[in-house]
Short mmCIF file of C-alpha atoms in Angstrom, two decimals:
data_model
loop_
_atom_site.label_atom_id
_atom_site.label_comp_id
_atom_site.label_asym_id
_atom_site.label_seq_id
_atom_site.Cartn_x
_atom_site.Cartn_y
_atom_site.Cartn_z
CA UNK A 11 55.50 175.11 -75.59
CA UNK A 12 53.04 176.70 -78.02
CA UNK A 13 54.07 174.33 -80.79
CA UNK A 14 53.67 171.42 -78.41
CA UNK A 15 50.20 172.61 -77.49
CA UNK A 16 49.22 172.93 -81.17
CA UNK A 17 50.46 169.36 -81.70
CA UNK A 18 48.41 167.90 -78.89
CA UNK A 19 45.30 170.09 -79.03
CA UNK A 20 43.14 170.56 -82.13
CA UNK A 21 42.76 174.22 -83.07
CA UNK A 22 39.50 175.82 -82.00
CA UNK A 23 38.24 172.78 -80.08
CA UNK A 24 40.20 172.65 -76.87
CA UNK A 25 40.19 168.84 -77.30
CA UNK A 26 43.12 166.48 -77.82
CA UNK A 27 43.69 165.60 -81.44
CA UNK A 28 43.17 161.86 -80.81
CA UNK A 29 39.71 162.53 -79.39
CA UNK A 30 38.80 164.71 -82.36
CA UNK A 31 39.96 161.94 -84.71
CA UNK A 32 37.65 159.42 -82.98
CA UNK A 33 34.72 161.83 -83.17
CA UNK A 34 35.36 162.39 -86.88
CA UNK A 35 35.49 158.64 -87.48
CA UNK A 36 32.22 158.12 -85.58
CA UNK A 37 30.62 160.90 -87.61
CA UNK A 38 31.64 159.18 -90.84
CA UNK A 39 30.20 155.87 -89.62
CA UNK A 40 26.93 157.52 -88.62
CA UNK A 41 26.75 159.32 -91.98
CA UNK A 42 27.38 156.01 -93.78
CA UNK A 43 24.50 154.24 -92.03
CA UNK A 44 22.17 157.17 -92.48
CA UNK A 45 22.94 157.34 -96.20
CA UNK A 46 22.51 153.57 -96.48
CA UNK A 47 19.11 153.79 -94.81
CA UNK A 48 18.13 156.65 -97.13
CA UNK A 49 19.07 154.54 -100.14
CA UNK A 50 16.61 151.84 -99.11
CA UNK A 51 13.63 154.00 -98.14
CA UNK A 52 12.38 157.31 -99.46
CA UNK A 53 11.86 160.02 -96.85
CA UNK A 54 8.60 161.69 -97.83
CA UNK A 55 8.20 164.04 -94.90
CA UNK A 56 7.45 164.23 -91.20
CA UNK A 57 4.52 162.84 -89.28
CA UNK A 58 3.25 166.34 -88.47
CA UNK A 59 3.09 167.15 -92.19
CA UNK A 60 1.32 163.90 -93.10
CA UNK A 61 -2.39 163.14 -93.18
CA UNK A 62 -2.10 160.12 -90.90
CA UNK A 63 -3.79 160.17 -87.47
CA UNK A 64 -2.51 158.84 -84.14
CA UNK A 65 -5.84 157.24 -83.27
CA UNK A 66 -5.46 154.85 -86.23
CA UNK A 67 -2.19 153.43 -84.85
CA UNK A 68 -2.43 150.62 -82.30
CA UNK A 69 0.38 151.89 -80.11
CA UNK A 70 -1.33 155.25 -79.55
CA UNK A 71 -4.97 154.18 -79.50
CA UNK A 72 -6.77 155.72 -76.53
CA UNK A 73 -3.73 157.76 -75.48
CA UNK A 74 -3.66 161.55 -75.06
CA UNK A 75 -3.03 162.83 -78.59
CA UNK A 76 -2.33 166.38 -77.43
CA UNK A 77 0.50 165.04 -75.28
CA UNK A 78 1.95 162.78 -77.98
CA UNK A 79 1.65 164.98 -81.08
CA UNK A 80 4.55 167.30 -80.18
CA UNK A 81 6.82 164.34 -79.43
CA UNK A 82 6.09 162.65 -82.76
CA UNK A 83 5.85 165.74 -84.95
CA UNK A 84 9.41 165.52 -86.31
CA UNK A 85 9.48 161.75 -86.73
CA UNK A 86 10.25 160.72 -90.28
CA UNK A 87 7.69 159.16 -92.59
CA UNK A 88 9.42 156.92 -95.14
CA UNK A 89 8.27 154.90 -98.11
CA UNK A 90 9.55 151.37 -98.64
CA UNK A 91 8.98 150.14 -102.21
CA UNK A 92 7.34 146.80 -102.82
CA UNK A 93 9.60 143.72 -102.41
CA UNK A 94 12.36 145.86 -100.88
CA UNK A 95 14.00 144.73 -97.67
CA UNK A 96 14.10 147.13 -94.74
CA UNK A 97 17.77 147.57 -93.94
CA UNK A 98 18.29 149.38 -90.66
CA UNK A 99 21.08 147.74 -88.72
CA UNK A 100 22.54 150.86 -87.14
CA UNK A 101 20.27 151.05 -84.09
CA UNK A 102 16.98 149.82 -82.71
CA UNK A 103 13.95 151.58 -84.15
CA UNK A 104 10.21 151.13 -84.12
CA UNK A 105 8.45 151.07 -87.49
CA UNK A 106 4.70 151.66 -87.64
CA UNK A 107 2.94 150.81 -90.89
CA UNK A 108 0.85 153.77 -92.04
CA UNK A 109 -0.18 152.24 -95.37
CA UNK A 110 0.68 149.14 -97.37
CA UNK A 111 1.92 146.00 -95.61
CA UNK A 112 5.14 144.36 -94.42
CA UNK A 113 6.18 140.73 -94.02
CA UNK A 114 8.43 139.97 -91.04
CA UNK A 115 10.36 136.68 -91.17
CA UNK A 116 11.83 135.75 -87.78
CA UNK A 117 15.03 133.77 -87.29
CA UNK A 118 13.00 130.57 -86.77
CA UNK A 119 11.27 131.05 -90.13
CA UNK A 120 7.94 132.29 -88.77
CA UNK A 121 6.37 134.86 -91.11
CA UNK A 122 4.08 137.59 -89.76
CA UNK A 123 2.11 140.06 -91.83
CA UNK A 124 2.20 143.65 -90.53
CA UNK A 125 -0.84 145.67 -91.62
CA UNK A 126 -1.62 149.42 -91.38
CA UNK A 127 -1.71 150.57 -87.77
CA UNK A 128 0.53 147.72 -86.63
CA UNK A 129 4.20 147.98 -85.81
CA UNK A 130 7.42 146.02 -85.91
CA UNK A 131 10.63 146.39 -83.93
CA UNK A 132 9.20 146.66 -80.41
CA UNK A 133 11.34 143.80 -79.11
CA UNK A 134 14.55 145.25 -80.52
CA UNK A 135 13.78 148.61 -78.88
CA UNK A 136 13.09 147.02 -75.50
CA UNK A 137 16.22 144.87 -75.77
CA UNK A 138 18.21 147.80 -77.15
CA UNK A 139 19.48 145.44 -79.82
CA UNK A 140 19.46 145.25 -83.59
CA UNK A 141 16.34 143.79 -85.16
CA UNK A 142 17.53 140.53 -86.76
CA UNK A 143 14.22 139.74 -88.48
CA UNK A 144 13.94 139.95 -92.26
CA UNK A 145 11.40 142.68 -93.05
CA UNK A 146 10.13 143.25 -96.57
CA UNK A 147 7.36 145.30 -98.15
CA UNK A 148 4.46 143.27 -99.53
CA UNK A 149 3.26 146.47 -101.21
CA UNK A 150 4.53 150.04 -101.28
CA UNK A 151 4.47 150.92 -97.60
CA UNK A 152 4.56 154.23 -95.73
CA UNK A 153 6.31 153.82 -92.40
CA UNK A 154 6.51 156.02 -89.32
CA UNK A 155 10.06 155.68 -87.98
CA UNK A 156 10.50 156.21 -84.23
CA UNK A 157 13.94 156.09 -82.67
CA UNK A 158 14.40 153.77 -79.68
CA UNK A 159 15.13 156.62 -77.26
CA UNK A 160 11.91 158.36 -78.24
CA UNK A 161 9.95 155.12 -77.73
CA UNK A 162 11.18 155.02 -74.12
CA UNK A 163 10.23 158.70 -73.71
CA UNK A 164 6.73 157.93 -74.99
CA UNK A 165 6.41 155.03 -72.55
CA UNK A 166 7.56 157.21 -69.64
CA UNK A 167 5.20 160.05 -70.51
CA UNK A 168 2.04 158.13 -71.42
CA UNK A 169 0.34 155.33 -69.52
CA UNK A 170 -1.77 154.69 -72.61
CA UNK A 171 1.29 153.98 -74.75
CA UNK A 172 2.74 151.68 -72.07
CA UNK A 173 -0.57 149.82 -71.78
CA UNK A 174 -0.91 149.41 -75.55
CA UNK A 175 2.66 148.19 -75.85
CA UNK A 176 2.07 145.55 -73.16
CA UNK A 177 -1.11 144.45 -74.92
CA UNK A 178 0.70 144.18 -78.26
CA UNK A 179 3.58 142.21 -76.76
CA UNK A 180 1.15 139.92 -74.96
CA UNK A 181 -0.59 139.21 -78.25
CA UNK A 182 2.75 138.49 -79.91
CA UNK A 183 3.71 136.07 -77.12
CA UNK A 184 0.37 134.24 -77.33
CA UNK A 185 0.67 134.01 -81.11
CA UNK A 186 4.24 132.69 -80.82
CA UNK A 187 3.12 130.12 -78.22
CA UNK A 188 0.25 128.99 -80.44
CA UNK A 189 2.63 128.64 -83.39
CA UNK A 190 5.05 126.66 -81.23
CA UNK A 191 2.30 124.30 -80.07
CA UNK A 192 1.10 123.87 -83.65
CA UNK A 193 4.62 123.02 -84.77
CA UNK A 194 5.01 120.51 -81.96
CA UNK A 195 1.75 118.81 -82.92
CA UNK A 196 2.72 118.85 -86.58
CA UNK A 197 6.14 117.45 -85.73
CA UNK A 198 4.55 114.67 -83.67
CA UNK A 199 2.13 113.96 -86.52
CA UNK A 200 4.95 113.59 -89.03
CA UNK A 201 6.99 111.55 -86.56
CA UNK A 202 4.07 109.17 -86.13
CA UNK A 203 3.54 109.16 -89.89
CA UNK A 204 7.16 108.19 -90.42
CA UNK A 205 6.69 105.25 -88.04
CA UNK A 206 3.74 103.73 -89.91
CA UNK A 207 3.64 101.73 -93.11
CA UNK A 208 1.80 103.66 -95.81
CA UNK A 209 0.10 100.61 -97.33
CA UNK A 210 -1.10 98.62 -94.32
CA UNK A 211 -1.19 101.24 -91.56
CA UNK A 212 0.87 98.94 -89.33
CA UNK A 213 4.10 100.06 -87.69
CA UNK A 214 7.15 99.90 -89.95
CA UNK A 215 10.77 98.79 -89.62
CA UNK A 216 11.87 102.22 -88.38
CA UNK A 217 9.42 101.93 -85.48
CA UNK A 218 10.56 98.35 -84.83
CA UNK A 219 14.24 99.35 -84.73
CA UNK A 220 13.40 102.04 -82.19
CA UNK A 221 10.90 100.22 -79.98
CA UNK A 222 11.83 96.54 -79.90
CA UNK A 223 15.12 97.09 -78.01
CA UNK A 224 13.16 99.12 -75.43
CA UNK A 225 10.49 96.43 -75.08
CA UNK A 226 13.11 93.70 -74.74
CA UNK A 227 15.04 95.74 -72.19
CA UNK A 228 11.88 96.38 -70.17
CA UNK A 229 10.97 92.67 -70.23
CA UNK A 230 14.44 91.76 -68.93
CA UNK A 231 14.31 94.40 -66.16
CA UNK A 232 10.79 93.44 -65.05
CA UNK A 233 11.47 89.73 -65.55
CA UNK A 234 8.32 89.48 -67.66
CA UNK A 235 7.79 87.26 -70.74
CA UNK A 236 7.83 88.68 -74.26
CA UNK A 237 6.98 86.81 -77.45
CA UNK A 238 7.17 87.42 -81.20
CA UNK A 239 5.11 85.97 -84.03
CA UNK A 240 6.63 86.20 -87.50
CA UNK A 241 4.05 85.88 -90.32
CA UNK A 242 4.68 85.22 -94.00
CA UNK A 243 1.78 85.19 -96.47
CA UNK A 244 1.96 81.94 -98.41
CA UNK A 245 2.72 81.96 -102.15
CA UNK A 246 2.33 85.73 -102.26
CA UNK A 247 4.58 86.10 -105.31
CA UNK A 248 2.31 83.72 -107.22
CA UNK A 249 -0.67 85.78 -106.06
CA UNK A 250 0.93 88.98 -107.42
CA UNK A 251 1.90 87.30 -110.70
CA UNK A 252 -1.62 85.95 -111.19
CA UNK A 253 -3.75 88.87 -110.08
CA UNK A 254 -1.43 91.87 -110.37
CA UNK A 255 0.27 94.07 -107.83
CA UNK A 256 -2.79 96.21 -107.13
CA UNK A 257 -4.72 93.12 -106.09
CA UNK A 258 -1.66 92.08 -104.09
CA UNK A 259 -1.76 95.40 -102.25
CA UNK A 260 -5.44 94.84 -101.47
CA UNK A 261 -4.66 91.37 -100.16
CA UNK A 262 -1.83 92.65 -97.97
CA UNK A 263 -4.05 95.39 -96.54
CA UNK A 264 -6.81 92.87 -95.82
CA UNK A 265 -4.40 90.48 -94.11
CA UNK A 266 -2.87 93.27 -92.01
CA UNK A 267 -6.35 94.38 -90.99
CA UNK A 268 -7.27 90.88 -89.81
CA UNK A 269 -4.07 90.59 -87.81
CA UNK A 270 -4.50 94.01 -86.17
CA UNK A 271 -8.13 93.28 -85.18
CA UNK A 272 -7.15 90.01 -83.50
CA UNK A 273 -4.63 91.60 -81.10
CA UNK A 274 -4.93 93.16 -77.66
CA UNK A 275 -4.44 96.93 -77.20
CA UNK A 276 -1.08 96.18 -75.58
CA UNK A 277 0.18 94.20 -78.60
CA UNK A 278 1.93 95.60 -81.67
CA UNK A 279 1.66 94.67 -85.34
CA UNK A 280 4.51 95.57 -87.71
CA UNK A 281 5.02 95.25 -91.45
CA UNK A 282 8.44 93.67 -91.39
CA UNK A 283 9.00 93.78 -95.13
CA UNK A 284 7.25 92.70 -98.33
CA UNK A 285 4.59 90.16 -97.36
CA UNK A 286 6.10 89.53 -93.91
CA UNK A 287 4.38 90.79 -90.77
CA UNK A 288 5.61 90.72 -87.19
CA UNK A 289 3.53 90.69 -84.02
CA UNK A 290 5.00 91.70 -80.64
CA UNK A 291 3.23 90.25 -77.61
CA UNK A 292 4.40 91.86 -74.34
CA UNK A 293 3.82 89.94 -71.09
CA UNK A 294 3.00 86.80 -73.09
CA UNK A 295 4.42 83.33 -72.46
CA UNK A 296 5.43 80.94 -75.24
CA UNK A 297 2.30 78.81 -74.67
CA UNK A 298 -0.05 81.77 -74.84
CA UNK A 299 1.83 83.18 -77.86
CA UNK A 300 1.30 79.86 -79.68
CA UNK A 301 -2.44 80.14 -79.01
CA UNK A 302 -2.45 83.70 -80.37
CA UNK A 303 -0.56 82.53 -83.46
CA UNK A 304 -3.11 79.74 -84.09
CA UNK A 305 -5.88 82.29 -83.90
CA UNK A 306 -4.04 84.56 -86.36
CA UNK A 307 -3.51 81.64 -88.72
CA UNK A 308 -7.23 80.94 -88.69
CA UNK A 309 -8.03 84.61 -89.23
CA UNK A 310 -5.80 84.74 -92.30
CA UNK A 311 -7.76 81.86 -93.85
CA UNK A 312 -10.87 84.03 -93.52
CA UNK A 313 -9.39 86.94 -95.49
CA UNK A 314 -11.48 87.30 -98.64
CA UNK A 315 -9.66 89.16 -101.38
CA UNK A 316 -12.14 88.41 -104.19
CA UNK A 317 -15.86 87.94 -103.82
CA UNK A 318 -15.94 85.46 -106.73
CA UNK A 319 -14.98 82.06 -105.27
CA UNK A 320 -14.44 80.66 -108.80
CA UNK A 321 -11.27 82.71 -109.18
CA UNK A 322 -7.99 80.91 -108.34
CA UNK A 323 -6.59 81.62 -104.86
CA UNK A 324 -9.54 83.69 -103.64
CA UNK A 325 -8.24 83.40 -100.08
CA UNK A 326 -4.90 83.79 -98.31
CA UNK A 327 -3.04 81.64 -95.87
CA UNK A 328 0.02 82.32 -93.75
CA UNK A 329 2.94 80.54 -92.15
CA UNK A 330 3.73 81.66 -88.62
CA UNK A 331 6.80 81.26 -86.43
CA UNK A 332 6.70 81.89 -82.66
CA UNK A 333 9.66 82.83 -80.44
CA UNK A 334 9.82 83.69 -76.76
CA UNK A 335 12.38 85.82 -74.94
CA UNK A 336 14.77 83.47 -73.18
CA UNK A 337 17.64 84.19 -70.79
CA UNK A 338 19.58 87.31 -71.74
CA UNK A 339 19.11 87.25 -75.52
CA UNK A 340 18.69 90.59 -77.26
CA UNK A 341 16.17 91.77 -79.85
CA UNK A 342 18.26 90.55 -82.79
CA UNK A 343 18.45 87.02 -81.40
CA UNK A 344 14.73 87.09 -80.67
CA UNK A 345 13.90 88.04 -84.27
CA UNK A 346 16.30 85.38 -85.53
CA UNK A 347 14.50 82.76 -83.40
CA UNK A 348 11.10 83.83 -84.76
CA UNK A 349 12.46 83.75 -88.32
CA UNK A 350 13.84 80.24 -87.80
CA UNK A 351 10.45 79.07 -86.48
CA UNK A 352 8.79 80.63 -89.53
CA UNK A 353 11.15 78.70 -91.82
CA UNK A 354 10.14 75.46 -90.07
CA UNK A 355 6.45 76.25 -90.62
CA UNK A 356 7.03 76.83 -94.32
CA UNK A 357 9.14 73.69 -94.64
CA UNK A 358 6.37 71.65 -92.98
CA UNK A 359 3.83 72.61 -95.63
CA UNK A 360 2.82 76.25 -94.87
CA UNK A 361 -0.53 77.44 -93.46
CA UNK A 362 0.54 76.47 -89.95
CA UNK A 363 2.26 77.58 -86.75
CA UNK A 364 5.70 76.45 -85.62
CA UNK A 365 7.58 77.10 -82.38
#
């Protein structure tokens, strides 16, 4: 029986050997993480032995120092060398910057600068989870390290600490919201930028591919007319060959500007490709679209590219083809109809409108 007892119970502990083995394994794991943490940062003393003051730290500002000093006296003060990453994955901790500065990069890529008196790790302590942010020293930084359990003890014992923590978290939330709004606006700006032609400022083919099916679908559902006007600048290759591509760009910009100014706010002008433009006229019948096209044709004749009238081809003209949404045709058939009408206008001598 004695031998059996020695087999099942570790000597001097009164505990089963399997439980002692688990405890020893946990001790080794804890020692490993502690040693790893020590390799990254240099422990330079305790807070009680340092020259830093509680009143300079945001979390403790206005709180009862006499009440907090004993709780924080044994907290470690560590030094994180410049450009080193703070590796502390074992448990949630709060790090308060005493000197130097840190850079915290969140999972979404947002970078925050942590200055003396500020802290990092509050969220991980409250969530009782590992801090997944990338934290690096921008300069040699002295850090006050507070274990998560002690943070909760400080909150329970001091209304001032709880109030400061709420204020800090509120600031973080507002800053995150502002960053999110800024990103949304920036994303919308770039989305709009990607939908516009860089030379003329008109919508581009990407916008057309996205919007024309929607406009055609809406016209079919509402049983409303929809018309297209396809525009091709006449002899534009000759213009480029004679005057150069820079002058050709100026001419294309001038023509696009005339077209855009002649349209209603509800109409759309698109650079379809090269010297071809496309105008979308919602809620517009074929007869009215033909009138709009005639007006555009006249406007193009008024585009002055060069002030010197003695130069060859000082003005531009355009051929225009008009198509109207008929029956159940889709956007591809509608564009094909406008393109066919444009071909007829060019075949008839250019500088004119064809249906």
